[in-house]
PDB file of C-alpha atoms in Angstrom:
ATOM      1  CA  UNK A   1      37.161   1.512 -40.357  1.00  0.00           C
ATOM      2  CA  UNK A   2      33.548   1.613 -41.394  1.00  0.00           C
ATOM      3  CA  UNK A   3      33.777  -0.316 -44.563  1.00  0.00           C
ATOM      4  CA  UNK A   4      35.771  -2.922 -43.018  1.00  0.00           C
ATOM      5  CA  UNK A   5      32.963  -3.299 -39.921  1.00  0.00           C
ATOM      6  CA  UNK A   6      30.098  -3.578 -42.317  1.00  0.00           C
ATOM      7  CA  UNK A   7      31.910  -5.994 -44.258  1.00  0.00           C
ATOM      8  CA  UNK A   8      32.449  -8.033 -40.967  1.00  0.00           C
ATOM      9  CA  UNK A   9      28.777  -7.547 -40.284  1.00  0.00           C
ATOM     10  CA  UNK A  10      28.014  -9.023 -43.872  1.00  0.00           C
ATOM     11  CA  UNK A  11      29.905 -11.798 -43.185  1.00  0.00           C
ATOM     12  CA  UNK A  12      28.819 -12.391 -39.753  1.00  0.00           C
ATOM     13  CA  UNK A  13      25.240 -11.791 -40.646  1.00  0.00           C
ATOM     14  CA  UNK A  14      25.351 -13.697 -44.103  1.00  0.00           C
ATOM     15  CA  UNK A  15      23.934 -10.636 -45.976  1.00  0.00           C
ATOM     16  CA  UNK A  16      24.235 -10.233 -49.884  1.00  0.00           C
ATOM     17  CA  UNK A  17      27.310 -12.825 -49.013  1.00  0.00           C
ATOM     18  CA  UNK A  18      27.586 -16.048 -47.866  1.00  0.00           C
ATOM     19  CA  UNK A  19      27.963 -16.639 -43.600  1.00  0.00           C
ATOM     20  CA  UNK A  20      31.717 -16.806 -42.898  1.00  0.00           C
ATOM     21  CA  UNK A  21      32.534 -16.049 -39.598  1.00  0.00           C
ATOM     22  CA  UNK A  22      36.094 -16.399 -39.881  1.00  0.00           C
ATOM     23  CA  UNK A  23      35.870 -13.844 -42.382  1.00  0.00           C
ATOM     24  CA  UNK A  24      33.528 -11.362 -40.576  1.00  0.00           C
ATOM     25  CA  UNK A  25      35.639 -11.846 -37.283  1.00  0.00           C
ATOM     26  CA  UNK A  26      39.194 -11.031 -40.057  1.00  0.00           C
ATOM     27  CA  UNK A  27      37.457  -7.995 -41.148  1.00  0.00           C
ATOM     28  CA  UNK A  28      35.777  -6.939 -37.638  1.00  0.00           C
ATOM     29  CA  UNK A  29      39.855  -6.925 -35.685  1.00  0.00           C
ATOM     30  CA  UNK A  30      41.193  -4.673 -39.004  1.00  0.00           C
ATOM     31  CA  UNK A  31      38.268  -2.030 -38.014  1.00  0.00           C
ATOM     32  CA  UNK A  32      39.027  -2.549 -34.339  1.00  0.00           C
ATOM     33  CA  UNK A  33      42.294  -2.203 -34.647  1.00  0.00           C
ATOM     34  CA  UNK A  34      41.631   1.121 -36.182  1.00  0.00           C
ATOM     35  CA  UNK A  35      39.592   2.752 -33.411  1.00  0.00           C
ATOM     36  CA  UNK A  36      36.233   1.353 -34.763  1.00  0.00           C
ATOM     37  CA  UNK A  37      34.154   0.972 -31.513  1.00  0.00           C
ATOM     38  CA  UNK A  38      31.234  -1.473 -32.433  1.00  0.00           C
ATOM     39  CA  UNK A  39      34.046  -3.433 -34.448  1.00  0.00           C
ATOM     40  CA  UNK A  40      35.917  -3.296 -30.819  1.00  0.00           C
ATOM     41  CA  UNK A  41      32.820  -5.036 -29.488  1.00  0.00           C
ATOM     42  CA  UNK A  42      31.971  -7.506 -32.137  1.00  0.00           C
ATOM     43  CA  UNK A  43      35.774  -8.879 -31.961  1.00  0.00           C
ATOM     44  CA  UNK A  44      36.043  -9.111 -28.327  1.00  0.00           C
ATOM     45  CA  UNK A  45      32.453 -10.735 -28.412  1.00  0.00           C
ATOM     46  CA  UNK A  46      33.512 -13.751 -31.311  1.00  0.00           C
ATOM     47  CA  UNK A  47      36.678 -14.014 -29.182  1.00  0.00           C
ATOM     48  CA  UNK A  48      34.289 -14.445 -25.614  1.00  0.00           C
ATOM     49  CA  UNK A  49      32.108 -16.993 -27.680  1.00  0.00           C
ATOM     50  CA  UNK A  50      34.855 -18.595 -29.829  1.00  0.00           C
ATOM     51  CA  UNK A  51      32.781 -17.603 -32.758  1.00  0.00           C
ATOM     52  CA  UNK A  52      35.052 -17.965 -36.118  1.00  0.00           C
ATOM     53  CA  UNK A  53      38.076 -18.041 -34.304  1.00  0.00           C
ATOM     54  CA  UNK A  54      39.202 -19.700 -31.307  1.00  0.00           C
ATOM     55  CA  UNK A  55      38.001 -18.704 -27.589  1.00  0.00           C
ATOM     56  CA  UNK A  56      40.320 -16.158 -25.709  1.00  0.00           C
ATOM     57  CA  UNK A  57      38.812 -14.464 -22.872  1.00  0.00           C
ATOM     58  CA  UNK A  58      42.007 -12.998 -22.411  1.00  0.00           C
ATOM     59  CA  UNK A  59      41.995 -11.303 -25.489  1.00  0.00           C
ATOM     60  CA  UNK A  60      38.312 -10.679 -25.767  1.00  0.00           C
ATOM     61  CA  UNK A  61      38.091  -8.929 -22.203  1.00  0.00           C
ATOM     62  CA  UNK A  62      41.302  -6.150 -23.970  1.00  0.00           C
ATOM     63  CA  UNK A  63      39.075  -5.492 -26.861  1.00  0.00           C
ATOM     64  CA  UNK A  64      35.790  -5.297 -24.648  1.00  0.00           C
ATOM     65  CA  UNK A  65      38.152  -2.806 -21.928  1.00  0.00           C
ATOM     66  CA  UNK A  66      38.863  -0.534 -25.547  1.00  0.00           C
ATOM     67  CA  UNK A  67      35.368  -0.483 -26.389  1.00  0.00           C
ATOM     68  CA  UNK A  68      33.899   0.525 -22.637  1.00  0.00           C
ATOM     69  CA  UNK A  69      36.740   3.351 -22.783  1.00  0.00           C
ATOM     70  CA  UNK A  70      34.425   4.892 -25.172  1.00  0.00           C
ATOM     71  CA  UNK A  71      31.360   4.233 -23.357  1.00  0.00           C
ATOM     72  CA  UNK A  72      30.154   1.136 -25.426  1.00  0.00           C
ATOM     73  CA  UNK A  73      26.974  -0.289 -23.003  1.00  0.00           C
ATOM     74  CA  UNK A  74      27.026  -4.109 -24.392  1.00  0.00           C
ATOM     75  CA  UNK A  75      30.811  -4.111 -23.654  1.00  0.00           C
ATOM     76  CA  UNK A  76      29.773  -3.392 -20.089  1.00  0.00           C
ATOM     77  CA  UNK A  77      27.442  -5.725 -20.149  1.00  0.00           C
ATOM     78  CA  UNK A  78      29.749  -8.672 -21.371  1.00  0.00           C
ATOM     79  CA  UNK A  79      32.673  -8.012 -19.850  1.00  0.00           C
ATOM     80  CA  UNK A  80      30.181  -8.087 -16.694  1.00  0.00           C
ATOM     81  CA  UNK A  81      29.420 -11.600 -17.564  1.00  0.00           C
ATOM     82  CA  UNK A  82      33.077 -12.981 -17.566  1.00  0.00           C
ATOM     83  CA  UNK A  83      33.929 -11.263 -14.223  1.00  0.00           C
ATOM     84  CA  UNK A  84      30.972 -12.379 -12.558  1.00  0.00           C
ATOM     85  CA  UNK A  85      32.687 -15.935 -12.064  1.00  0.00           C
ATOM     86  CA  UNK A  86      35.736 -15.753 -14.304  1.00  0.00           C
ATOM     87  CA  UNK A  87      36.665 -17.419 -17.255  1.00  0.00           C
ATOM     88  CA  UNK A  88      39.687 -19.253 -19.021  1.00  0.00           C
ATOM     89  CA  UNK A  89      43.005 -16.762 -17.996  1.00  0.00           C
ATOM     90  CA  UNK A  90      40.472 -14.233 -16.199  1.00  0.00           C
ATOM     91  CA  UNK A  91      39.957 -14.260 -12.906  1.00  0.00           C
ATOM     92  CA  UNK A  92      36.735 -13.551 -10.934  1.00  0.00           C
ATOM     93  CA  UNK A  93      35.737  -9.625 -10.043  1.00  0.00           C
ATOM     94  CA  UNK A  94      32.234  -9.617  -8.808  1.00  0.00           C
ATOM     95  CA  UNK A  95      32.759  -6.226  -7.459  1.00  0.00           C
ATOM     96  CA  UNK A  96      33.909  -4.881 -10.822  1.00  0.00           C
ATOM     97  CA  UNK A  97      30.933  -6.819 -12.630  1.00  0.00           C
ATOM     98  CA  UNK A  98      28.339  -5.164 -10.572  1.00  0.00           C
ATOM     99  CA  UNK A  99      30.366  -1.849 -11.199  1.00  0.00           C
ATOM    100  CA  UNK A 100      30.051  -2.271 -15.139  1.00  0.00           C
ATOM    101  CA  UNK A 101      26.551  -3.147 -14.776  1.00  0.00           C
ATOM    102  CA  UNK A 102      25.053  -0.740 -12.804  1.00  0.00           C
ATOM    103  CA  UNK A 103      26.944   1.622 -15.608  1.00  0.00           C
ATOM    104  CA  UNK A 104      25.204   0.118 -18.140  1.00  0.00           C
ATOM    105  CA  UNK A 105      21.764  -0.209 -16.247  1.00  0.00           C
ATOM    106  CA  UNK A 106      21.963   3.624 -15.620  1.00  0.00           C
ATOM    107  CA  UNK A 107      22.244   4.240 -19.078  1.00  0.00           C
ATOM    108  CA  UNK A 108      19.608   2.516 -19.615  1.00  0.00           C
ATOM    109  CA  UNK A 109      20.736  -1.104 -21.136  1.00  0.00           C
ATOM    110  CA  UNK A 110      17.792  -3.652 -20.251  1.00  0.00           C
ATOM    111  CA  UNK A 111      20.237  -6.278 -20.060  1.00  0.00           C
ATOM    112  CA  UNK A 112      22.209  -4.939 -17.434  1.00  0.00           C
ATOM    113  CA  UNK A 113      19.166  -4.127 -15.442  1.00  0.00           C
ATOM    114  CA  UNK A 114      18.000  -7.624 -15.743  1.00  0.00           C
ATOM    115  CA  UNK A 115      21.582  -9.188 -14.603  1.00  0.00           C
ATOM    116  CA  UNK A 116      22.038  -6.955 -12.009  1.00  0.00           C
ATOM    117  CA  UNK A 117      18.129  -8.205 -10.439  1.00  0.00           C
ATOM    118  CA  UNK A 118      19.143 -11.737 -11.115  1.00  0.00           C
ATOM    119  CA  UNK A 119      22.167 -11.242  -9.160  1.00  0.00           C
ATOM    120  CA  UNK A 120      20.860  -9.468  -6.378  1.00  0.00           C
ATOM    121  CA  UNK A 121      17.808 -11.712  -6.174  1.00  0.00           C
ATOM    122  CA  UNK A 122      19.463 -14.997  -6.253  1.00  0.00           C
ATOM    123  CA  UNK A 123      22.772 -13.478  -4.042  1.00  0.00           C
ATOM    124  CA  UNK A 124      25.509 -15.996  -4.610  1.00  0.00           C
ATOM    125  CA  UNK A 125      28.025 -13.947  -6.329  1.00  0.00           C
ATOM    126  CA  UNK A 126      27.138 -10.614  -4.403  1.00  0.00           C
ATOM    127  CA  UNK A 127      24.941 -10.165  -1.118  1.00  0.00           C
ATOM    128  CA  UNK A 128      21.325 -10.887  -1.783  1.00  0.00           C
ATOM    129  CA  UNK A 129      19.491  -7.359  -1.827  1.00  0.00           C
ATOM    130  CA  UNK A 130      15.413  -7.973  -2.469  1.00  0.00           C
ATOM    131  CA  UNK A 131      15.026  -4.432  -2.939  1.00  0.00           C
ATOM    132  CA  UNK A 132      17.397  -3.953  -5.225  1.00  0.00           C
ATOM    133  CA  UNK A 133      16.136  -6.796  -7.527  1.00  0.00           C
ATOM    134  CA  UNK A 134      13.039  -5.753  -7.553  1.00  0.00           C
ATOM    135  CA  UNK A 135      14.399  -2.328  -8.620  1.00  0.00           C
ATOM    136  CA  UNK A 136      16.593  -3.629 -11.448  1.00  0.00           C
ATOM    137  CA  UNK A 137      13.429  -6.174 -12.493  1.00  0.00           C
ATOM    138  CA  UNK A 138      11.251  -3.092 -12.932  1.00  0.00           C
ATOM    139  CA  UNK A 139      13.355  -1.257 -14.916  1.00  0.00           C
ATOM    140  CA  UNK A 140      14.286  -3.889 -16.837  1.00  0.00           C
ATOM    141  CA  UNK A 141      10.502  -4.489 -17.371  1.00  0.00           C
ATOM    142  CA  UNK A 142       9.544  -1.045 -18.466  1.00  0.00           C
ATOM    143  CA  UNK A 143      11.606  -2.068 -21.350  1.00  0.00           C
ATOM    144  CA  UNK A 144       9.687  -4.932 -21.953  1.00  0.00           C
ATOM    145  CA  UNK A 145      12.135  -7.372 -20.992  1.00  0.00           C
ATOM    146  CA  UNK A 146      10.614 -10.917 -21.186  1.00  0.00           C
ATOM    147  CA  UNK A 147      12.814 -12.293 -18.679  1.00  0.00           C
ATOM    148  CA  UNK A 148      12.408  -9.477 -15.987  1.00  0.00           C
ATOM    149  CA  UNK A 149       8.627 -10.133 -16.838  1.00  0.00           C
ATOM    150  CA  UNK A 150       8.772 -13.227 -15.834  1.00  0.00           C
ATOM    151  CA  UNK A 151      11.080 -12.889 -12.451  1.00  0.00           C
ATOM    152  CA  UNK A 152       9.754  -9.861 -11.183  1.00  0.00           C
ATOM    153  CA  UNK A 153       6.444 -11.959 -11.490  1.00  0.00           C
ATOM    154  CA  UNK A 154       7.787 -14.758  -9.562  1.00  0.00           C
ATOM    155  CA  UNK A 155       7.933 -12.095  -6.332  1.00  0.00           C
ATOM    156  CA  UNK A 156       4.982 -11.129  -7.008  1.00  0.00           C
ATOM    157  CA  UNK A 157       3.566 -14.826  -6.643  1.00  0.00           C
ATOM    158  CA  UNK A 158       5.625 -15.138  -3.350  1.00  0.00           C
ATOM    159  CA  UNK A 159       5.726 -12.101  -1.988  1.00  0.00           C
ATOM    160  CA  UNK A 160       9.218 -11.664  -2.114  1.00  0.00           C
ATOM    161  CA  UNK A 161      10.329  -7.708  -1.771  1.00  0.00           C
ATOM    162  CA  UNK A 162       6.737  -6.903  -2.961  1.00  0.00           C
ATOM    163  CA  UNK A 163       3.485  -7.195  -1.506  1.00  0.00           C
ATOM    164  CA  UNK A 164       2.304 -10.076  -2.613  1.00  0.00           C
ATOM    165  CA  UNK A 165      -0.146  -9.858  -5.989  1.00  0.00           C
ATOM    166  CA  UNK A 166      -1.737 -12.941  -8.105  1.00  0.00           C
ATOM    167  CA  UNK A 167      -3.025 -10.865 -10.278  1.00  0.00           C
ATOM    168  CA  UNK A 168       0.323  -8.693 -10.760  1.00  0.00           C
ATOM    169  CA  UNK A 169       2.135 -12.106 -11.290  1.00  0.00           C
ATOM    170  CA  UNK A 170      -0.023 -13.097 -13.734  1.00  0.00           C
ATOM    171  CA  UNK A 171      -0.123 -10.128 -15.690  1.00  0.00           C
ATOM    172  CA  UNK A 172       3.396  -9.918 -16.123  1.00  0.00           C
ATOM    173  CA  UNK A 173       3.883 -13.900 -16.679  1.00  0.00           C
ATOM    174  CA  UNK A 174       1.353 -13.273 -19.550  1.00  0.00           C
ATOM    175  CA  UNK A 175       3.459 -10.440 -20.682  1.00  0.00           C
ATOM    176  CA  UNK A 176       6.572 -12.666 -20.669  1.00  0.00           C
ATOM    177  CA  UNK A 177       5.069 -15.624 -22.135  1.00  0.00           C
ATOM    178  CA  UNK A 178       3.729 -13.580 -25.305  1.00  0.00           C
ATOM    179  CA  UNK A 179       7.519 -12.990 -25.629  1.00  0.00           C
ATOM    180  CA  UNK A 180       8.092 -17.130 -25.939  1.00  0.00           C
ATOM    181  CA  UNK A 181       9.592 -17.691 -22.334  1.00  0.00           C
ATOM    182  CA  UNK A 182       8.641 -21.144 -21.879  1.00  0.00           C
ATOM    183  CA  UNK A 183       9.231 -20.892 -17.736  1.00  0.00           C
ATOM    184  CA  UNK A 184       6.383 -18.101 -17.791  1.00  0.00           C
ATOM    185  CA  UNK A 185       4.222 -20.347 -19.782  1.00  0.00           C
ATOM    186  CA  UNK A 186       5.172 -22.664 -16.936  1.00  0.00           C
ATOM    187  CA  UNK A 187       4.553 -20.156 -14.621  1.00  0.00           C
ATOM    188  CA  UNK A 188       0.845 -19.236 -15.882  1.00  0.00           C
ATOM    189  CA  UNK A 189       0.109 -23.094 -15.491  1.00  0.00           C
ATOM    190  CA  UNK A 190       1.301 -23.235 -11.589  1.00  0.00           C
ATOM    191  CA  UNK A 191      -1.575 -20.497 -10.899  1.00  0.00           C
ATOM    192  CA  UNK A 192      -4.052 -22.353 -12.692  1.00  0.00           C
ATOM    193  CA  UNK A 193      -3.196 -25.947 -11.463  1.00  0.00           C
ATOM    194  CA  UNK A 194      -2.931 -24.594  -7.689  1.00  0.00           C
ATOM    195  CA  UNK A 195      -5.822 -22.330  -8.038  1.00  0.00           C
ATOM    196  CA  UNK A 196      -3.496 -18.950  -7.048  1.00  0.00           C
ATOM    197  CA  UNK A 197      -5.714 -15.600  -7.686  1.00  0.00           C
ATOM    198  CA  UNK A 198      -7.473 -17.872 -10.334  1.00  0.00           C
ATOM    199  CA  UNK A 199     -10.158 -20.715 -10.170  1.00  0.00           C
ATOM    200  CA  UNK A 200      -8.366 -23.802 -10.069  1.00  0.00           C
ATOM    201  CA  UNK A 201      -8.465 -25.084 -13.632  1.00  0.00           C
ATOM    202  CA  UNK A 202      -6.663 -28.139 -14.727  1.00  0.00           C
ATOM    203  CA  UNK A 203      -7.756 -27.750 -18.786  1.00  0.00           C
ATOM    204  CA  UNK A 204      -6.148 -24.186 -18.574  1.00  0.00           C
ATOM    205  CA  UNK A 205      -3.174 -25.168 -16.844  1.00  0.00           C
ATOM    206  CA  UNK A 206      -2.648 -27.749 -19.055  1.00  0.00           C
ATOM    207  CA  UNK A 207      -2.458 -25.591 -22.205  1.00  0.00           C
ATOM    208  CA  UNK A 208       0.389 -23.402 -20.459  1.00  0.00           C
ATOM    209  CA  UNK A 209       2.117 -26.532 -19.747  1.00  0.00           C
ATOM    210  CA  UNK A 210       1.552 -28.042 -23.522  1.00  0.00           C
ATOM    211  CA  UNK A 211       3.062 -24.497 -24.563  1.00  0.00           C
ATOM    212  CA  UNK A 212       5.989 -24.533 -22.333  1.00  0.00           C
ATOM    213  CA  UNK A 213       7.127 -28.037 -23.182  1.00  0.00           C
ATOM    214  CA  UNK A 214       6.752 -26.875 -26.763  1.00  0.00           C
ATOM    215  CA  UNK A 215       9.658 -24.780 -25.543  1.00  0.00           C
ATOM    216  CA  UNK A 216      11.547 -27.380 -24.044  1.00  0.00           C
ATOM    217  CA  UNK A 217      10.695 -27.131 -20.732  1.00  0.00           C
ATOM    218  CA  UNK A 218      11.015 -30.073 -18.691  1.00  0.00           C
ATOM    219  CA  UNK A 219       9.424 -29.312 -15.606  1.00  0.00           C
ATOM    220  CA  UNK A 220       6.156 -28.608 -17.545  1.00  0.00           C
ATOM    221  CA  UNK A 221       5.725 -32.331 -18.712  1.00  0.00           C
ATOM    222  CA  UNK A 222       6.564 -33.541 -15.672  1.00  0.00           C
ATOM    223  CA  UNK A 223       3.637 -31.080 -14.176  1.00  0.00           C
ATOM    224  CA  UNK A 224       1.186 -32.223 -17.689  1.00  0.00           C
ATOM    225  CA  UNK A 225       1.804 -35.692 -16.686  1.00  0.00           C
ATOM    226  CA  UNK A 226       0.816 -35.151 -12.821  1.00  0.00           C
ATOM    227  CA  UNK A 227      -2.527 -33.514 -13.552  1.00  0.00           C
ATOM    228  CA  UNK A 228      -3.574 -35.791 -16.625  1.00  0.00           C
ATOM    229  CA  UNK A 229      -2.770 -38.804 -14.329  1.00  0.00           C
ATOM    230  CA  UNK A 230      -5.208 -37.614 -11.937  1.00  0.00           C
ATOM    231  CA  UNK A 231      -7.768 -35.621 -13.632  1.00  0.00           C
ATOM    232  CA  UNK A 232     -10.654 -33.470 -12.532  1.00  0.00           C
ATOM    233  CA  UNK A 233     -10.824 -29.363 -12.173  1.00  0.00           C
ATOM    234  CA  UNK A 234     -12.121 -29.253 -15.852  1.00  0.00           C
ATOM    235  CA  UNK A 235      -9.621 -31.838 -17.420  1.00  0.00           C
ATOM    236  CA  UNK A 236     -10.386 -35.679 -18.274  1.00  0.00           C
ATOM    237  CA  UNK A 237      -7.904 -37.957 -16.914  1.00  0.00           C
ATOM    238  CA  UNK A 238      -5.933 -39.590 -19.557  1.00  0.00           C
ATOM    239  CA  UNK A 239      -3.289 -42.044 -18.963  1.00  0.00           C
ATOM    240  CA  UNK A 240      -2.443 -42.697 -22.304  1.00  0.00           C
ATOM    241  CA  UNK A 241      -1.265 -39.128 -22.411  1.00  0.00           C
ATOM    242  CA  UNK A 242       0.483 -39.530 -19.413  1.00  0.00           C
ATOM    243  CA  UNK A 243       2.192 -42.573 -21.005  1.00  0.00           C
ATOM    244  CA  UNK A 244       3.154 -40.659 -23.994  1.00  0.00           C
ATOM    245  CA  UNK A 245       4.658 -37.989 -22.010  1.00  0.00           C
ATOM    246  CA  UNK A 246       7.184 -40.223 -19.849  1.00  0.00           C
ATOM    247  CA  UNK A 247       8.354 -41.771 -23.388  1.00  0.00           C
TER     248      UNK A 247
END
């Protein structure tokens, strides 16, 4: 089964053969049928996202479940994502999703820790619990998860579930931005535009907004237009720049 799995990986990543997702799926499934746990996950994943095969959530769930029975952490996470809101042919089951995520998070999977943070932070699919959100974000941040760094930064910026601290927000946004998270650059821009924990500085804000725009962040474009249209706080008013941004 290992040789078949390795061949699937080679086709999936285009290593020493031309990338071919259909071939990758074929070899993953052969290995999966022989009980190869990573191949079961890969088979499920391709079915889940419709890569190299027609999307089939029902079959994806079956293969994820087989891998989960062998303790495969990413399968816990991916199956949970399906169950949070449900997919074609698969009913939503947020309670089971939380159990799966908790199991993976407790065994150190940062993606699961982050997802739990989001779920408890937003409180849409599960009851809102800001204390749990902070707990799971912090676990993911300890593993350098860039999205968790950004989200925990927001909680510090607004003092939700933690003592408000602009300096801690800035520290976390900076860590996240260094991993190319557009939202984190945007949030840093906001700190300088509003003068939260730093001196109000539109030049600095513009630098961060520019970086966020470079990462396709729409709101950053609007904020950039806003500060260039008024100028001040170290920034020269520039209506041509505003025009350019609005095109």
